[in-house]
Structures are given as structure tokens and as C-alpha cells.
């Protein structure tokens, strides 16, 4: 009896999947990212910011009207592909995702097969844009961050002996480190043996800091996210080790770590494309709206990237004359042509005059920031 | 129906299982041929097949051998990495069909080997101890694979457990396994028919094993280890047989699963996945292969069905899971369902017996459910 019932139920389940997509007058943008789970903060930030941007675009009452459909992928490749397929069934024409790198690699392969334009806010691995010519990034590619960091440290003469602490289990961290080491050799920086940790042993990083101290490093490069970075700052303080720290965009957020004495972050330098406290008109307006929407949260860099994704798509759709009735593949071809045309540029929250080349990597100038009195200040 | 009743019980339930898989395949073919296939359903087909194989194979350990294994995802991982590593390297130079067949065999073999490696020392333990050790071995494999770097250049193949730089690759080199990033750029192969064929092979093997001399020895160990030892059974041999067979099929499922995505990372195969598969087995009823298959389908599809609830998705999923588990296994509800079934059939006298059975302790209920040889078998079969 139960067997029969099970079969009927399973059939019903399957049937509910069989639906047809409806036509619409708006261009449907899909977004995918972790809005739940340990990486939930990244996806939620992007989702909130994309919603704000879509509202702004629609309020212009122009020819281009967007509809945002955002799906959760819990930072898992399998779920992410499911989310992508769900969005496709809902009639997605452009993908503004995915937020994290590993899911983006799985979804990107699907998007390449479908020739769906994919502009990711924050999946920063080089592998993402290597997948195909429909893949574009708003964030810096990891290797570019390593390159820019080494150049910046060398040009500004920030350190002579450079220690490195990195997360060997994180593609973001190793990606940056790879090119940092290569570029350091080119510009003649003295880099000490890199010290590694993994997510599983990131609660106590004293050993790594001690190793840098023993080797006599006067600047420590941290191509990692802010949570382990806060551990490192604390460990250095505990052992009275007076050293300068240099971080990348993952360091953004260090001032909001719970239970962390932010005075330890004084003097920390970081390369980041977005600063929530900056005073230009666009940033101020965005931070205001974001706070209003989320009940007082300060947008992080992921949010700014998400906002720029929608604004870039808006500008590109306008120039390419994309309409709501176009098939995803046609939209992709039109947008690809515009994005890589050479004279297309966007002034976004994460950089002025952002341009793209055929590789899909963005080109924009990184901004050096230093933390003073609990706030970011431009370094130069 | 009358004909069915005359058939042997085991034959009937086996036919039902194989029939179900074939009907499942046929329905999907019809849906796809008539153009009603959605991307979402299409994308779920291969994971569903892989999880069905996982659930069937874990049932061998949990349902028939009666040992709790919390590391089943590790075998999936071992199989996936071995199979996909071959598929993306040597396999790329072979004809596709040959590459696939060898990948599946290699995946199964690698998982089986890992099964022996874990099983030989571990199967001396049982119960909670075994559960913990399998959990740990799964985490070990995950961490080792996450730290594994293999690259190839003109001077040969380089290997490291530290980082990418220590490989010292030449500029012409290519990374084959990139640590935490796993194996990228897999040439996708997702074919539902192949998935269904693999399910049928798994089913055929497990069902035959169950009904063989070895299978009876395995269930005897579950029911009473001391009695089984007293009859002269080689306990380690049969335990290992069940454990390693399960591992081999998990490995094959791993290859099938990994081929469906363009990237393979070890992080996916953590204890969460092991527990997910265990939930499928428990929900379907330990020792009940068919139930496990249905549960595997349900639990894979359900989170996707609940996308409409946005961020409450996993919350609702958990509640549905609790309700289903209670409905399926709580003694009072089992009794109520059986009463209902017999009322429909008008077999009141028989129903009273069944109610008595159901009121017996929970573990007795579980045991009788999975044991073909007990007198309660008929009542249990009926309510399925």
C-alpha cells in the first residue's frame, strides 16, 4: 500500500517540476550565492545590494527594466547548479553570479554550455574567467591582487623583509600568493618563507606569527580574510611584535569582528576597491540605502560588487539595446560585444572607469588604505 | 494481485524494485521526449541516481550488517577522485566509452581499496566505536585530498601535500589536482540512462548478495553476533565483505556524481553528506532497499522543491524530515497506519496481531522490519 502511495507521491513531485516559463516585459537577471550557512554573509550582502541597484534602475523608468531573481546555493557546487537550473526555468536572461568561487566554477561550465552571460560580483579565481568568453568579473582576479600588492609595497617602500601568512586550503589565498611571490621576485622584494594555515587550524596562529618574528620580518603580507587576520593581529600584539601588516580586499571587515579590539588594527594597510566610509556621492548614497534596507548594517565589499554588477549590466544593456524578449544566448552575444568593445567603461562603487577585455577580467585601479583612528584613510 | 500473492515474497519485492527503477527511467524518457523536461529536473537526475546508489550500498552496512557507518561519503570521494583523475588525464586520450567504463571500474576499485584499508582495523570495533572511527577516517581522507597537489610538465608528474609552489612546475606545466580547488575543468558527462543502468547493477548485486549464503551470514551477525560466532562463521570475513562491497558501489556513485559537474572538490564529501545518506537509509527503513531508494529521491528533490520559501527553505526541510521520520517509524503511528490499512482491507482479526507487533519495543520493530526470516514479515511487507 505504502509502495503505491510512494510511487504516486514521487510522480506528483516529478510533475510539479514540469512547468513552462512565462513571457515578461522585464529583463530577468539571476543571482546565485550563499544566503544561508557559514558563508551566508557574502550572498546576503550581494543580494541586498543587487536589490537596491535594481530598484534604482527601475525607478529611472527608462526602456530597461530589470527583475532580480536570487537563489541560495549554501556555498555548495551541487546546490548552485540546481539554483542555476531553477533560474533558467524561471526565464533568466543574464546571470549576475555566482558569489563564491567553487560554485561559480560548476555553474560557469553550465553557463558556457548555454552561452549565458555571467558577470560575477566576487568569484575572483582566474579559473572562473578562463571557463569561456561569456564569463566576466567585477572583482579583481586573485592574481591581479597579488601583483598589485607586490608593486604597491615595492613602490611605496613599505618593507624590506616581508613575511607572509596565508590559508593553504583557500583558493583565494593561494591564488593571490602565487602571483605575489612571482612579482616580488621581479621587483626585487625580499620575501621570507610563507607560513601556511588551513581553515581547520585557524583558531591559533601564534606559531606562524612567531616564525615571522624569528625571521625578522618588518612587514607581514596577509592574503587572507579578516577573521583569521584578527587572530594574527592579536597574536602579534601578545608577543609585543611591532610589525606592519598589509592586507588585500579580504581584510575589509576587520573593524567589524566581534570581540576584537579594533585598536590592534591601527596602522594596518590594505588594498581594497571599496571603502564604506568614503565621502563620494555614490558611496554615501549607497551606504545610506543599504543601512535603511538592512537595519543599520554597513555594506562590505561584496555588497559594493553586487551593486556594480547590476549597474554594469544596466549600462551594457542600454548600449547593446537588449530587450526583454531576447533569448539568453542573443543577450550574451550583444553584451559580450559591448563589454569588450574597448570604449565601454563604468564608474562604480568599486572603481572609476572599470573596463573589461576579452579575458573577462576587470581593469580598475586598486586603492591603498590605512586604518587610522578606527577608519579607513587613503594611503597616498 | 492474486498471482502476486502466490509468488515468493522476496521475488515479488525484488521485481517491484527493478520495476520501479525501469518505470522511473521510462517516465523521465517520456517527459523528456515530449518536451516537458525542465532544466531543474534535468539537473537533478544524475545526483538522484548517485544518491540512490549511495543509499542502496549504505543499506548493506547499516541495514543488513547492522553496523553504523558515518563515513560513507569518504568512499564516494575516493571513487570520485580516482575515477575523475583517470578520466581527465589518460581518459582524455581514449575513446569516450572506454574512458567512462574504466573510470567507473577504477573509482569502484579505489573506493574498495580504501574500504579494505579502513575496514580491516575498524571492523574489530562495533556500535558507537565503529561509527566514530568511520567518521574520523572520512575526515582524514577529506583533509588529505584537500591538501593534494598534482601537476604535470615536460619533466614528468609532480606531487606535493604542501602547496602549489613546492611542485616547481615549469611554465608549460598543468595542474591536475589543485588542493582545495580539487580537479577543475572536467569534461562533463551526464547521462541518465547510464545512471539507471548503474542503479540496476547495484540493485542486482546487493539483492543477490542479500539472498545468498553470505547474505544470510551477514544478517545473522546483525541479529546476534555471539550466536553467529558460535556457529563457526568467520565474522571478520563477512563484515569485511559487506563493508567493502558497500564501499565499491559508493565509489561508483562518486564517479557518476562527479562526472555531472565540471569541478570536483573534496570538501563536498564531508560528514554532512555521510549523514545525509544515512538519513535516507533510516528514513526508508533500515534493511529496506526500496524504502531507501524512495527516501534518496525525496531527500534530494525536496530542498529544491522548497525554494519558494527562500531563506526558510532548510528550516521547512528539517520540519518535513522530522514529520516524515515520525510518520514512518514512530511505534504509535506505525500501529495507527496498520490499523488503517487493515480496515481498508477488512482484515480485522489480522490487524489485532499487527497492532501487538507494533506495540513491541522500537528496536524489535526495526529488526523485524528488515528481517526476512521472522514471522512478522507479512505484516511489514503489507504496510510498505
XYZ file of C-alpha atoms in Angstrom:
764
model
C 0.000 0.000 0.000
C 2.694 2.395 1.058
C 4.652 1.484 -2.035
C 1.808 2.545 -4.277
C 1.426 5.734 -2.286
C 5.145 6.421 -2.531
C 5.117 5.974 -6.267
C 2.137 8.292 -6.674
C 3.785 10.910 -4.486
C 7.049 10.660 -6.346
C 5.152 11.042 -9.585
C 3.425 14.114 -8.233
C 6.767 15.514 -7.200
C 8.149 14.969 -10.657
C 5.069 16.501 -12.251
C 5.414 19.663 -10.207
C 8.776 20.191 -11.882
C 7.221 20.254 -15.284
C 6.330 23.881 -15.742
C 6.734 26.341 -18.531
C 8.404 29.696 -18.337
C 6.217 32.750 -18.784
C 6.926 35.720 -21.007
C 7.710 39.116 -19.500
C 8.453 42.713 -20.377
C 11.381 42.980 -17.981
C 14.891 41.664 -18.400
C 15.366 38.857 -15.935
C 18.646 38.849 -14.046
C 19.528 35.826 -11.978
C 21.678 35.915 -8.900
C 23.158 32.954 -7.028
C 25.047 32.982 -3.769
C 25.086 31.613 -0.244
C 22.379 33.389 1.767
C 22.389 30.677 4.434
C 25.138 28.639 6.056
C 28.657 29.629 7.133
C 29.275 31.755 4.025
C 25.807 33.311 4.284
C 27.059 36.842 4.860
C 28.576 37.039 1.362
C 25.458 36.003 -0.507
C 23.146 38.136 1.619
C 25.314 41.202 1.113
C 25.300 40.734 -2.635
C 21.561 40.030 -2.704
C 20.705 43.158 -0.692
C 22.917 45.347 -2.835
C 21.598 43.908 -6.093
C 18.039 44.523 -4.924
C 18.910 48.146 -4.156
C 20.518 48.574 -7.558
C 17.570 47.001 -9.396
C 15.161 49.324 -7.582
C 17.283 52.274 -8.662
C 17.383 51.116 -12.264
C 13.631 50.556 -12.383
C 12.973 53.924 -10.752
C 14.638 55.587 -13.741
C 11.604 54.484 -15.804
C 13.795 54.004 -18.844
C 13.499 51.376 -21.551
C 15.449 48.931 -19.459
C 13.539 47.355 -16.598
C 15.134 44.601 -14.512
C 13.710 41.812 -12.445
C 16.088 40.203 -9.964
C 15.701 36.542 -9.025
C 18.150 35.488 -6.340
C 18.649 31.868 -5.264
C 20.559 30.402 -2.336
C 23.369 27.922 -3.008
C 24.784 27.463 0.546
C 28.288 27.717 -0.997
C 27.903 24.218 -2.496
C 28.541 23.419 -6.157
C 25.702 20.894 -6.454
C 23.120 23.246 -4.931
C 24.470 26.065 -7.025
C 23.890 24.156 -10.260
C 20.374 23.333 -9.028
C 19.820 27.014 -8.351
C 21.085 27.859 -11.832
C 18.663 25.382 -13.404
C 15.822 26.782 -11.309
C 16.625 30.275 -12.545
C 16.793 29.052 -16.119
C 13.309 27.590 -15.760
C 12.149 30.951 -14.456
C 13.395 32.586 -17.637
C 16.681 34.111 -16.516
C 18.417 36.007 -19.341
C 21.596 37.181 -17.618
C 23.383 35.668 -14.644
C 24.826 38.095 -12.104
C 26.674 35.448 -10.133
C 27.736 33.344 -8.520
C 29.130 34.916 -5.387
C 31.698 32.295 -4.323
C 34.392 30.698 -6.425
C 33.936 26.914 -6.288
C 30.189 27.034 -7.049
C 30.962 29.577 -9.767
C 33.242 27.080 -11.488
C 30.463 24.482 -11.616
C 27.757 26.956 -12.629
C 30.094 28.699 -15.053
C 30.528 25.478 -17.024
C 26.738 25.292 -17.396
C 26.581 28.952 -18.377
C 29.259 28.391 -21.017
C 27.264 25.480 -22.458
C 24.116 27.657 -22.552
C 26.009 30.746 -23.726
C 24.508 32.692 -20.839
C 26.323 35.888 -19.917
C 27.775 35.562 -16.449
C 29.054 38.636 -14.611
C 30.187 37.535 -11.167
C 30.457 40.083 -8.367
C 33.049 38.278 -6.299
C 34.183 34.871 -7.605
C 37.731 36.043 -8.023
C 39.668 32.995 -9.215
C 41.417 33.159 -12.566
C 39.815 29.779 -13.388
C 36.379 31.429 -13.409
C 37.061 33.692 -16.372
C 39.143 31.005 -18.074
C 35.990 28.906 -18.457
C 34.725 30.769 -21.504
C 34.305 34.119 -23.207
C 30.889 34.685 -21.573
C 32.457 34.884 -18.108
C 33.182 38.338 -16.625
C 34.222 39.567 -13.196
C 33.548 42.793 -11.314
C 36.062 41.967 -8.594
C 39.799 41.828 -9.106
C 41.114 38.483 -10.221
C 43.124 36.978 -7.359
C 46.394 37.020 -9.323
C 45.908 40.741 -10.030
C 45.626 41.461 -6.330
C 48.920 39.686 -5.666
C 50.532 41.594 -8.488
C 49.194 44.948 -7.331
C 50.180 44.273 -3.725
C 53.783 43.432 -4.581
C 54.038 46.505 -6.819
C 52.484 48.741 -4.190
C 54.744 47.508 -1.374
C 57.811 47.926 -3.539
C 56.884 51.369 -4.916
C 55.981 52.792 -1.518
C 58.961 51.140 0.157
C 56.762 49.730 2.903
C 59.024 46.901 3.996
C 62.397 45.306 3.465
C 61.866 41.796 4.809
C 58.401 40.564 4.053
C 56.716 37.726 5.902
C 53.615 36.036 4.515
C 50.880 34.151 6.345
C 48.302 32.511 4.107
C 45.492 29.939 4.078
C 46.709 26.960 2.081
C 43.227 25.420 1.881
C 41.688 28.515 0.326
C 41.989 29.073 -3.419
C 41.516 32.810 -2.864
C 44.552 32.976 -0.625
C 46.820 30.714 -2.677
C 45.756 32.472 -5.862
C 46.916 35.833 -4.567
C 50.084 34.432 -3.053
C 51.118 32.747 -6.298
C 51.440 35.965 -8.243
C 52.621 37.952 -5.231
C 55.671 35.712 -4.977
C 56.325 35.848 -8.706
C 56.000 39.632 -8.844
C 58.048 40.109 -5.675
C 60.906 38.376 -7.429
C 60.536 40.683 -10.435
C 60.506 43.912 -8.406
C 63.198 42.677 -6.035
C 61.314 42.335 -2.741
C 62.824 40.059 -0.137
C 60.097 37.614 0.833
C 60.571 35.119 3.648
C 59.273 31.544 3.634
C 55.437 31.777 3.528
C 53.690 30.457 6.642
C 50.579 28.384 5.977
C 47.455 27.519 7.936
C 44.142 25.897 6.992
C 40.531 26.519 7.994
C 40.738 23.650 10.459
C 43.621 25.129 12.456
C 42.904 28.831 12.094
C 41.967 29.444 15.742
C 45.535 29.817 16.977
C 48.035 31.377 14.615
C 50.738 32.204 17.158
C 53.218 29.754 15.603
C 53.039 31.418 12.219
C 53.468 34.907 13.697
C 56.373 33.677 15.839
C 58.066 32.263 12.751
C 57.793 35.657 11.027
C 59.154 37.381 14.129
C 62.092 34.985 14.381
C 62.922 35.558 10.733
C 62.938 39.307 11.361
C 60.067 40.356 9.103
C 59.196 44.068 9.289
C 56.059 43.753 7.180
C 53.647 40.827 7.039
C 51.549 40.327 3.942
C 48.168 38.753 4.696
C 46.355 37.491 1.586
C 43.510 36.146 3.751
C 40.058 37.005 5.061
C 39.622 39.221 8.067
C 38.629 36.610 10.659
C 41.981 34.778 10.768
C 43.691 38.151 10.219
C 42.238 39.364 13.515
C 43.838 36.326 15.207
C 47.169 37.251 13.701
C 46.965 40.875 14.840
C 46.136 39.693 18.326
C 48.981 37.156 18.393
C 51.471 39.809 17.259
C 50.264 42.168 19.958
C 50.508 39.458 22.626
C 54.164 38.860 21.824
C 54.982 42.598 21.594
C 55.949 42.223 17.990
C 55.956 45.610 16.327
C 55.358 44.931 12.663
C 53.387 46.423 9.824
C 50.562 44.476 8.212
C 49.445 44.625 4.625
C 46.194 43.007 3.556
C 44.053 42.651 0.448
C 40.322 43.060 -0.067
C 39.522 40.115 2.234
C 40.850 42.289 5.076
C 37.866 44.593 4.616
C 35.648 43.835 7.607
C 38.420 43.664 10.199
C 36.846 46.538 12.099
C 33.570 44.656 12.487
C 34.918 41.412 14.013
C 33.031 40.685 17.219
C 35.130 40.720 20.367
C 38.142 42.087 18.535
C 39.971 45.085 19.953
C 39.956 47.339 16.898
C 42.812 49.415 18.264
C 45.043 46.485 17.243
C 44.128 47.180 13.636
C 45.587 50.685 13.797
C 48.117 51.125 11.038
C 47.026 48.058 9.076
C 47.272 48.708 5.360
C 45.037 47.120 2.770
C 44.336 47.244 -0.904
C 40.621 47.379 -1.370
C 38.377 48.599 -4.128
C 35.585 49.787 -1.830
C 35.515 51.836 1.336
C 32.168 52.329 3.056
C 33.362 55.480 4.836
C 34.487 57.300 1.734
C 32.749 60.568 1.083
C 31.979 60.490 -2.630
C 28.361 60.964 -3.510
C 27.635 57.498 -4.907
C 29.122 55.661 -1.930
C 27.365 57.821 0.616
C 24.019 57.312 -1.110
C 24.559 53.564 -1.377
C 25.621 53.143 2.248
C 22.584 55.141 3.309
C 20.198 52.937 1.335
C 21.912 49.760 2.437
C 21.650 50.724 6.093
C 17.994 51.537 5.643
C 17.307 48.195 3.982
C 19.216 46.014 6.423
C 18.524 47.813 9.671
C 21.824 49.585 10.068
C 24.380 47.191 8.568
C 27.425 48.704 6.878
C 27.832 47.302 3.364
C 31.022 45.357 2.773
C 32.967 44.942 -0.434
C 30.758 42.073 -1.604
C 27.739 44.344 -1.446
C 29.518 47.012 -3.469
C 30.490 44.397 -6.056
C 26.873 43.221 -6.269
C 25.685 46.793 -6.812
C 28.246 47.302 -9.544
C 27.138 44.101 -11.278
C 23.623 45.464 -11.764
C 24.833 48.940 -12.748
C 27.289 47.485 -15.262
C 24.572 45.293 -16.734
C 22.265 48.295 -16.921
C 24.766 50.372 -18.823
C 25.746 47.477 -21.084
C 22.114 46.552 -21.818
C 21.358 50.159 -22.698
C 24.289 50.403 -25.082
C 23.643 47.000 -26.616
C 19.924 47.666 -26.997
C 18.989 44.476 -25.170
C 15.246 43.908 -24.947
C 13.183 41.692 -22.690
C 12.160 39.311 -25.452
C 15.686 38.310 -26.455
C 16.935 34.782 -25.845
C 19.742 34.451 -23.268
C 22.239 33.475 -25.941
C 21.454 36.582 -28.046
C 21.650 38.769 -24.950
C 25.028 37.217 -24.218
C 26.393 37.939 -27.689
C 25.157 41.543 -27.599
C 26.567 42.207 -24.130
C 29.874 40.494 -24.880
C 30.355 42.777 -27.855
C 29.666 45.891 -25.762
C 31.690 44.866 -22.700
C 34.804 44.065 -24.713
C 34.406 46.877 -27.231
C 37.178 48.894 -25.576
C 35.252 52.156 -25.167
C 32.817 50.781 -22.608
C 33.569 51.875 -19.080
C 31.623 52.111 -15.839
C 32.166 54.344 -12.832
C 31.111 52.090 -9.996
C 31.405 51.941 -6.252
C 34.419 49.661 -6.549
C 36.370 51.691 -9.049
C 36.291 54.554 -11.521
C 36.446 53.763 -15.195
C 36.138 49.992 -14.939
C 36.783 48.328 -18.281
C 36.840 44.736 -19.457
C 38.909 42.909 -22.008
C 38.132 39.689 -23.844
C 39.537 37.572 -20.989
C 36.657 38.770 -18.792
C 38.919 40.312 -16.139
C 38.121 43.810 -14.957
C 40.691 46.538 -15.034
C 40.458 49.183 -12.354
C 42.900 50.851 -10.016
C 43.184 49.372 -6.522
C 43.128 51.886 -3.691
C 45.614 51.664 -0.851
C 44.008 52.305 2.509
C 45.378 52.533 6.013
C 43.375 52.214 9.222
C 43.671 55.316 11.385
C 41.526 56.097 14.393
C 39.252 53.178 13.529
C 38.599 54.409 9.988
C 39.991 53.810 6.543
C 42.090 56.639 5.202
C 43.540 56.786 1.694
C 47.223 55.966 1.894
C 48.537 58.417 -0.656
C -2.857 -9.230 -7.231
C -3.890 -12.863 -6.767
C -0.994 -14.006 -8.864
C 1.392 -11.849 -6.959
C 0.360 -13.404 -3.702
C 1.416 -16.824 -4.897
C 4.867 -15.599 -5.782
C 7.639 -15.879 -3.269
C 7.778 -12.792 -1.092
C 11.362 -11.970 -1.956
C 10.782 -12.382 -5.676
C 7.795 -10.087 -5.529
C 9.560 -7.313 -3.690
C 12.617 -7.649 -5.920
C 10.522 -7.401 -9.065
C 8.841 -4.340 -7.628
C 12.188 -2.682 -7.046
C 13.564 -3.373 -10.500
C 10.194 -2.477 -11.991
C 10.191 0.806 -10.140
C 13.618 1.776 -11.445
C 12.622 0.932 -15.005
C 9.313 2.804 -14.716
C 11.200 5.760 -13.241
C 13.514 5.687 -16.264
C 10.612 5.350 -18.719
C 8.651 8.226 -17.168
C 11.667 10.503 -17.398
C 12.184 9.483 -21.034
C 8.563 10.296 -21.848
C 8.755 13.646 -20.074
C 11.945 14.487 -21.908
C 10.752 13.293 -25.338
C 7.509 15.223 -25.108
C 9.490 18.357 -24.320
C 8.223 18.874 -20.768
C 11.604 18.458 -19.150
C 12.648 21.454 -17.064
C 16.265 22.359 -16.525
C 15.772 21.886 -12.815
C 14.535 18.318 -13.101
C 17.130 17.528 -15.716
C 19.894 18.777 -13.465
C 18.687 16.681 -10.558
C 18.554 13.358 -12.386
C 22.205 12.365 -12.015
C 22.538 13.420 -8.361
C 19.362 11.438 -7.667
C 20.868 8.343 -9.336
C 24.118 8.763 -7.408
C 22.321 9.156 -4.083
C 20.113 6.133 -4.808
C 23.257 4.030 -5.296
C 24.725 5.536 -2.122
C 21.582 4.687 -0.145
C 21.389 1.136 -1.513
C 25.030 0.471 -0.724
C 24.938 2.001 2.748
C 21.892 -0.153 3.467
C 24.175 -3.146 3.146
C 26.256 -1.925 6.079
C 23.584 -0.287 8.196
C 20.553 -2.412 7.372
C 21.988 -5.865 6.790
C 25.271 -5.890 8.691
C 23.750 -3.725 11.415
C 26.803 -1.520 11.853
C 26.607 2.251 11.923
C 28.905 3.853 9.364
C 29.277 7.626 9.330
C 31.955 7.711 6.661
C 30.145 6.588 3.555
C 30.854 9.879 1.757
C 34.573 9.126 2.045
C 34.206 6.134 -0.253
C 32.258 8.268 -2.671
C 35.104 10.757 -2.538
C 37.809 8.105 -3.035
C 35.947 6.751 -6.050
C 35.248 10.176 -7.484
C 38.843 11.350 -7.252
C 40.341 8.128 -8.624
C 37.838 7.861 -11.447
C 37.925 11.522 -12.417
C 41.710 11.742 -12.175
C 41.922 8.923 -14.703
C 39.115 10.388 -16.816
C 40.732 13.831 -17.105
C 44.257 12.538 -17.754
C 44.628 9.177 -19.507
C 40.923 9.012 -20.265
C 41.121 12.095 -22.473
C 43.202 10.151 -24.971
C 40.885 7.118 -25.071
C 37.539 6.692 -26.817
C 34.828 8.149 -24.574
C 33.003 4.881 -23.863
C 36.200 3.093 -22.860
C 37.326 6.023 -20.719
C 33.991 6.027 -18.902
C 33.903 2.294 -18.256
C 37.478 2.299 -16.944
C 36.750 5.379 -14.805
C 33.790 3.651 -13.177
C 35.796 0.479 -12.567
C 38.773 2.429 -11.222
C 36.529 4.524 -8.999
C 34.919 1.403 -7.577
C 38.300 -0.273 -7.109
C 39.851 2.735 -5.367
C 36.895 3.034 -3.011
C 37.037 -0.723 -2.365
C 40.730 -0.468 -1.560
C 40.072 2.389 0.829
C 37.255 0.262 2.264
C 39.701 -2.570 2.994
C 42.199 -0.112 4.449
C 39.600 1.310 6.806
C 37.668 -1.913 7.309
C 40.445 -4.269 8.415
C 41.379 -2.402 11.587
C 37.993 -0.801 12.139
C 35.660 -3.764 11.875
C 37.129 -5.157 15.072
C 35.046 -2.456 16.679
C 31.305 -2.249 16.608
C 28.472 0.089 17.539
C 29.336 3.620 18.551
C 33.076 2.998 18.297
C 32.802 1.927 14.698
C 30.647 4.962 13.921
C 33.235 7.335 15.340
C 36.164 5.688 13.586
C 34.402 5.724 10.204
C 33.575 9.388 10.759
C 37.212 10.132 11.503
C 38.566 8.199 8.528
C 36.220 10.149 6.283
C 37.541 13.438 7.638
C 41.134 12.246 7.206
C 40.566 11.428 3.556
C 38.839 14.781 3.010
C 41.760 16.687 4.506
C 44.403 14.704 2.646
C 42.618 15.222 -0.659
C 42.200 18.927 0.136
C 45.956 19.228 0.509
C 46.874 17.146 -2.512
C 48.608 18.909 -5.388
C 49.495 17.061 -8.564
C 50.920 18.790 -11.604
C 52.404 17.676 -14.866
C 55.010 19.304 -17.069
C 57.567 18.250 -19.642
C 59.777 16.671 -16.968
C 57.025 14.413 -15.658
C 54.432 14.322 -12.904
C 54.985 16.273 -9.693
C 53.258 15.673 -6.439
C 53.022 17.592 -3.176
C 50.979 17.652 0.023
C 52.117 21.165 0.895
C 51.257 23.729 -1.718
C 51.321 24.518 -5.374
C 54.721 26.264 -5.304
C 56.587 23.290 -3.953
C 55.722 21.381 -7.137
C 58.172 23.575 -9.011
C 56.241 23.288 -12.250
C 57.783 24.510 -15.475
C 55.848 27.248 -17.325
C 54.415 24.609 -19.683
C 53.105 22.672 -16.681
C 49.460 21.996 -15.963
C 47.845 21.447 -12.590
C 45.880 18.199 -12.447
C 44.720 18.325 -8.829
C 44.787 21.708 -7.132
C 44.416 21.021 -3.425
C 41.324 22.706 -2.050
C 40.228 23.536 -5.579
C 40.210 19.838 -6.417
C 40.027 18.784 -10.043
C 38.813 21.615 -12.260
C 37.747 21.545 -15.895
C 36.123 18.119 -16.022
C 34.591 17.306 -19.393
C 31.022 16.822 -18.188
C 29.226 13.582 -18.875
C 25.691 13.289 -17.556
C 23.583 10.554 -18.985
C 20.517 9.468 -17.081
C 20.381 6.075 -18.800
C 23.900 5.279 -17.620
C 22.836 6.318 -14.111
C 19.843 3.976 -14.242
C 21.971 1.100 -15.537
C 24.350 1.609 -12.622
C 21.415 1.574 -10.197
C 20.208 -1.712 -11.704
C 23.690 -3.253 -11.438
C 23.941 -2.146 -7.805
C 20.474 -3.492 -7.059
C 21.188 -6.802 -8.728
C 24.399 -7.248 -6.778
C 23.033 -6.238 -3.385
C 19.799 -8.216 -3.748
C 21.695 -11.316 -4.795
C 24.192 -10.896 -2.003
C 21.366 -10.498 0.474
C 19.714 -13.719 -0.602
C 22.936 -15.697 -0.810
C 24.683 -17.775 1.844
C 26.955 -14.826 2.572
C 23.968 -12.539 2.913
C 22.357 -14.810 5.465
C 25.633 -14.882 7.373
C 25.713 -11.070 7.320
C 22.186 -10.733 8.686
C 22.961 -13.421 11.255
C 25.846 -11.288 12.518
C 23.475 -8.356 12.817
C 20.871 -10.311 14.745
C 23.227 -11.943 17.207
C 26.951 -11.645 16.870
C 27.716 -14.171 19.613
C 25.385 -16.793 18.192
C 26.825 -16.212 14.739
C 30.338 -16.682 16.044
C 29.244 -19.832 17.875
C 28.002 -21.395 14.651
C 31.517 -21.050 13.293
C 31.019 -18.094 10.949
C 34.131 -16.127 10.084
C 32.877 -12.791 11.376
C 35.667 -10.603 10.046
C 35.324 -12.115 6.598
C 31.619 -11.413 6.291
C 31.804 -7.999 7.904
C 34.558 -7.021 5.522
C 32.611 -8.422 2.574
C 29.607 -6.216 3.354
C 31.706 -3.172 4.168
C 33.907 -3.364 1.088
C 31.025 -4.149 -1.305
C 29.246 -1.070 0.004
C 32.426 0.954 -0.486
C 32.840 -0.201 -4.094
C 29.347 0.939 -5.046
C 29.784 4.207 -3.181
C 32.913 4.729 -5.266
C 30.981 4.107 -8.479
C 28.304 6.536 -7.297
C 31.084 9.026 -6.671
C 32.329 8.803 -10.258
C 28.782 9.148 -11.593
C 28.210 12.176 -9.369
C 31.496 13.882 -10.181
C 31.044 13.436 -13.938
C 27.926 15.578 -13.668
C 29.888 18.680 -12.645
C 32.808 20.467 -14.205
C 34.623 20.730 -10.900
C 35.301 18.253 -8.101
C 36.298 19.338 -4.596
C 36.960 17.102 -1.589
C 35.068 19.437 0.723
C 31.776 18.246 -0.735
C 32.278 14.781 0.743
C 32.248 15.744 4.404
C 30.376 14.137 7.282
C 27.270 16.138 6.370
C 26.959 14.124 3.188
C 27.563 10.857 5.053
C 24.827 11.734 7.496
C 22.517 12.777 4.684
C 22.886 9.338 3.109
C 22.373 7.721 6.493
C 19.165 9.713 6.894
C 17.992 8.346 3.553
C 18.605 4.801 4.761
C 16.974 5.352 8.146
C 14.001 7.177 6.675
C 13.421 4.429 4.132
C 13.725 1.843 6.876
C 16.986 0.112 7.706
C 17.306 -3.023 5.616
C 14.564 -1.847 3.281
C 16.265 -1.222 -0.042
C 13.175 0.048 -1.812
C 12.367 2.455 1.012
C 15.913 3.740 0.890
C 15.606 4.432 -2.826
C 12.396 6.406 -2.379
C 13.945 8.326 0.509
C 17.004 9.119 -1.607
C 14.791 10.574 -4.336
C 12.685 12.534 -1.861
C 15.561 13.972 0.130
C 17.451 15.060 -2.971
C 14.478 16.705 -4.601
C 12.815 18.187 -1.523
C 15.265 21.042 -0.792
C 14.910 22.136 -4.423
C 11.114 21.939 -4.235
C 11.156 24.230 -1.218
C 12.992 27.063 -2.960
C 9.768 29.053 -2.874
C 10.270 29.522 0.861
C 13.577 31.327 0.223
C 15.580 31.571 3.424
C 13.181 29.359 5.386
C 13.917 26.569 2.937
C 16.212 24.463 5.105
C 14.099 25.148 8.185
C 10.999 23.756 6.487
C 13.072 20.904 5.109
C 14.075 19.904 8.639
C 10.491 20.026 9.840
C 9.316 17.909 6.918
C 12.119 15.484 7.718
C 11.041 15.166 11.353
C 7.415 14.662 10.361
C 8.308 12.041 7.770
C 10.563 10.228 10.222
C 7.811 10.145 12.860
C 5.173 9.086 10.353
C 7.375 6.279 9.094
C 8.896 4.959 12.298
C 7.114 6.090 15.471
C 5.526 2.950 17.002
C 2.161 4.573 17.700
C 1.891 5.928 14.175
C 3.025 2.630 12.676
C 0.249 0.900 14.619
C -2.288 3.502 13.525
C -1.271 3.115 9.889
C -1.507 -0.639 10.078
C -4.959 -0.428 11.612
C -5.995 1.881 8.814
C -4.615 -0.436 6.151
C -6.321 -3.500 7.576
C -9.597 -1.632 7.944
C -9.465 -0.826 4.273
C -8.789 -4.455 3.535
C -11.365 -5.693 6.037
C -8.969 -7.987 7.812
C -9.770 -7.069 11.358
C -8.565 -10.233 13.007
C -5.155 -9.990 11.428
C -4.927 -6.339 12.346
C -5.060 -7.096 16.035
C -1.971 -9.233 15.727
C -0.203 -6.488 13.883
C -1.054 -3.913 16.480
C 0.509 -6.150 19.066
C 3.633 -6.383 16.990
C 3.784 -2.666 16.533
C 3.408 -2.006 20.229
C 6.505 -4.029 20.918
C 9.624 -2.035 21.541
C 11.014 0.227 18.861
C 14.114 -1.856 18.242
C 12.170 -5.042 17.855
C 10.134 -3.208 15.269
C 13.213 -2.134 13.380
C 14.627 -5.617 13.484
C 11.516 -7.341 12.273
C 11.208 -4.817 9.506
C 14.483 -5.729 7.953
C 14.495 -9.417 8.744
C 13.050 -11.576 6.040
C 13.036 -14.651 8.230
C 10.796 -13.578 11.097
C 7.122 -14.365 11.376
C 6.144 -10.705 11.246
C 7.354 -10.387 7.767
C 3.995 -10.362 6.102
C 2.575 -7.540 8.150
C 5.649 -5.493 7.489
C 5.512 -6.127 3.767
C 1.881 -5.149 3.685
C 2.385 -1.733 5.101
C 5.077 -0.913 2.626
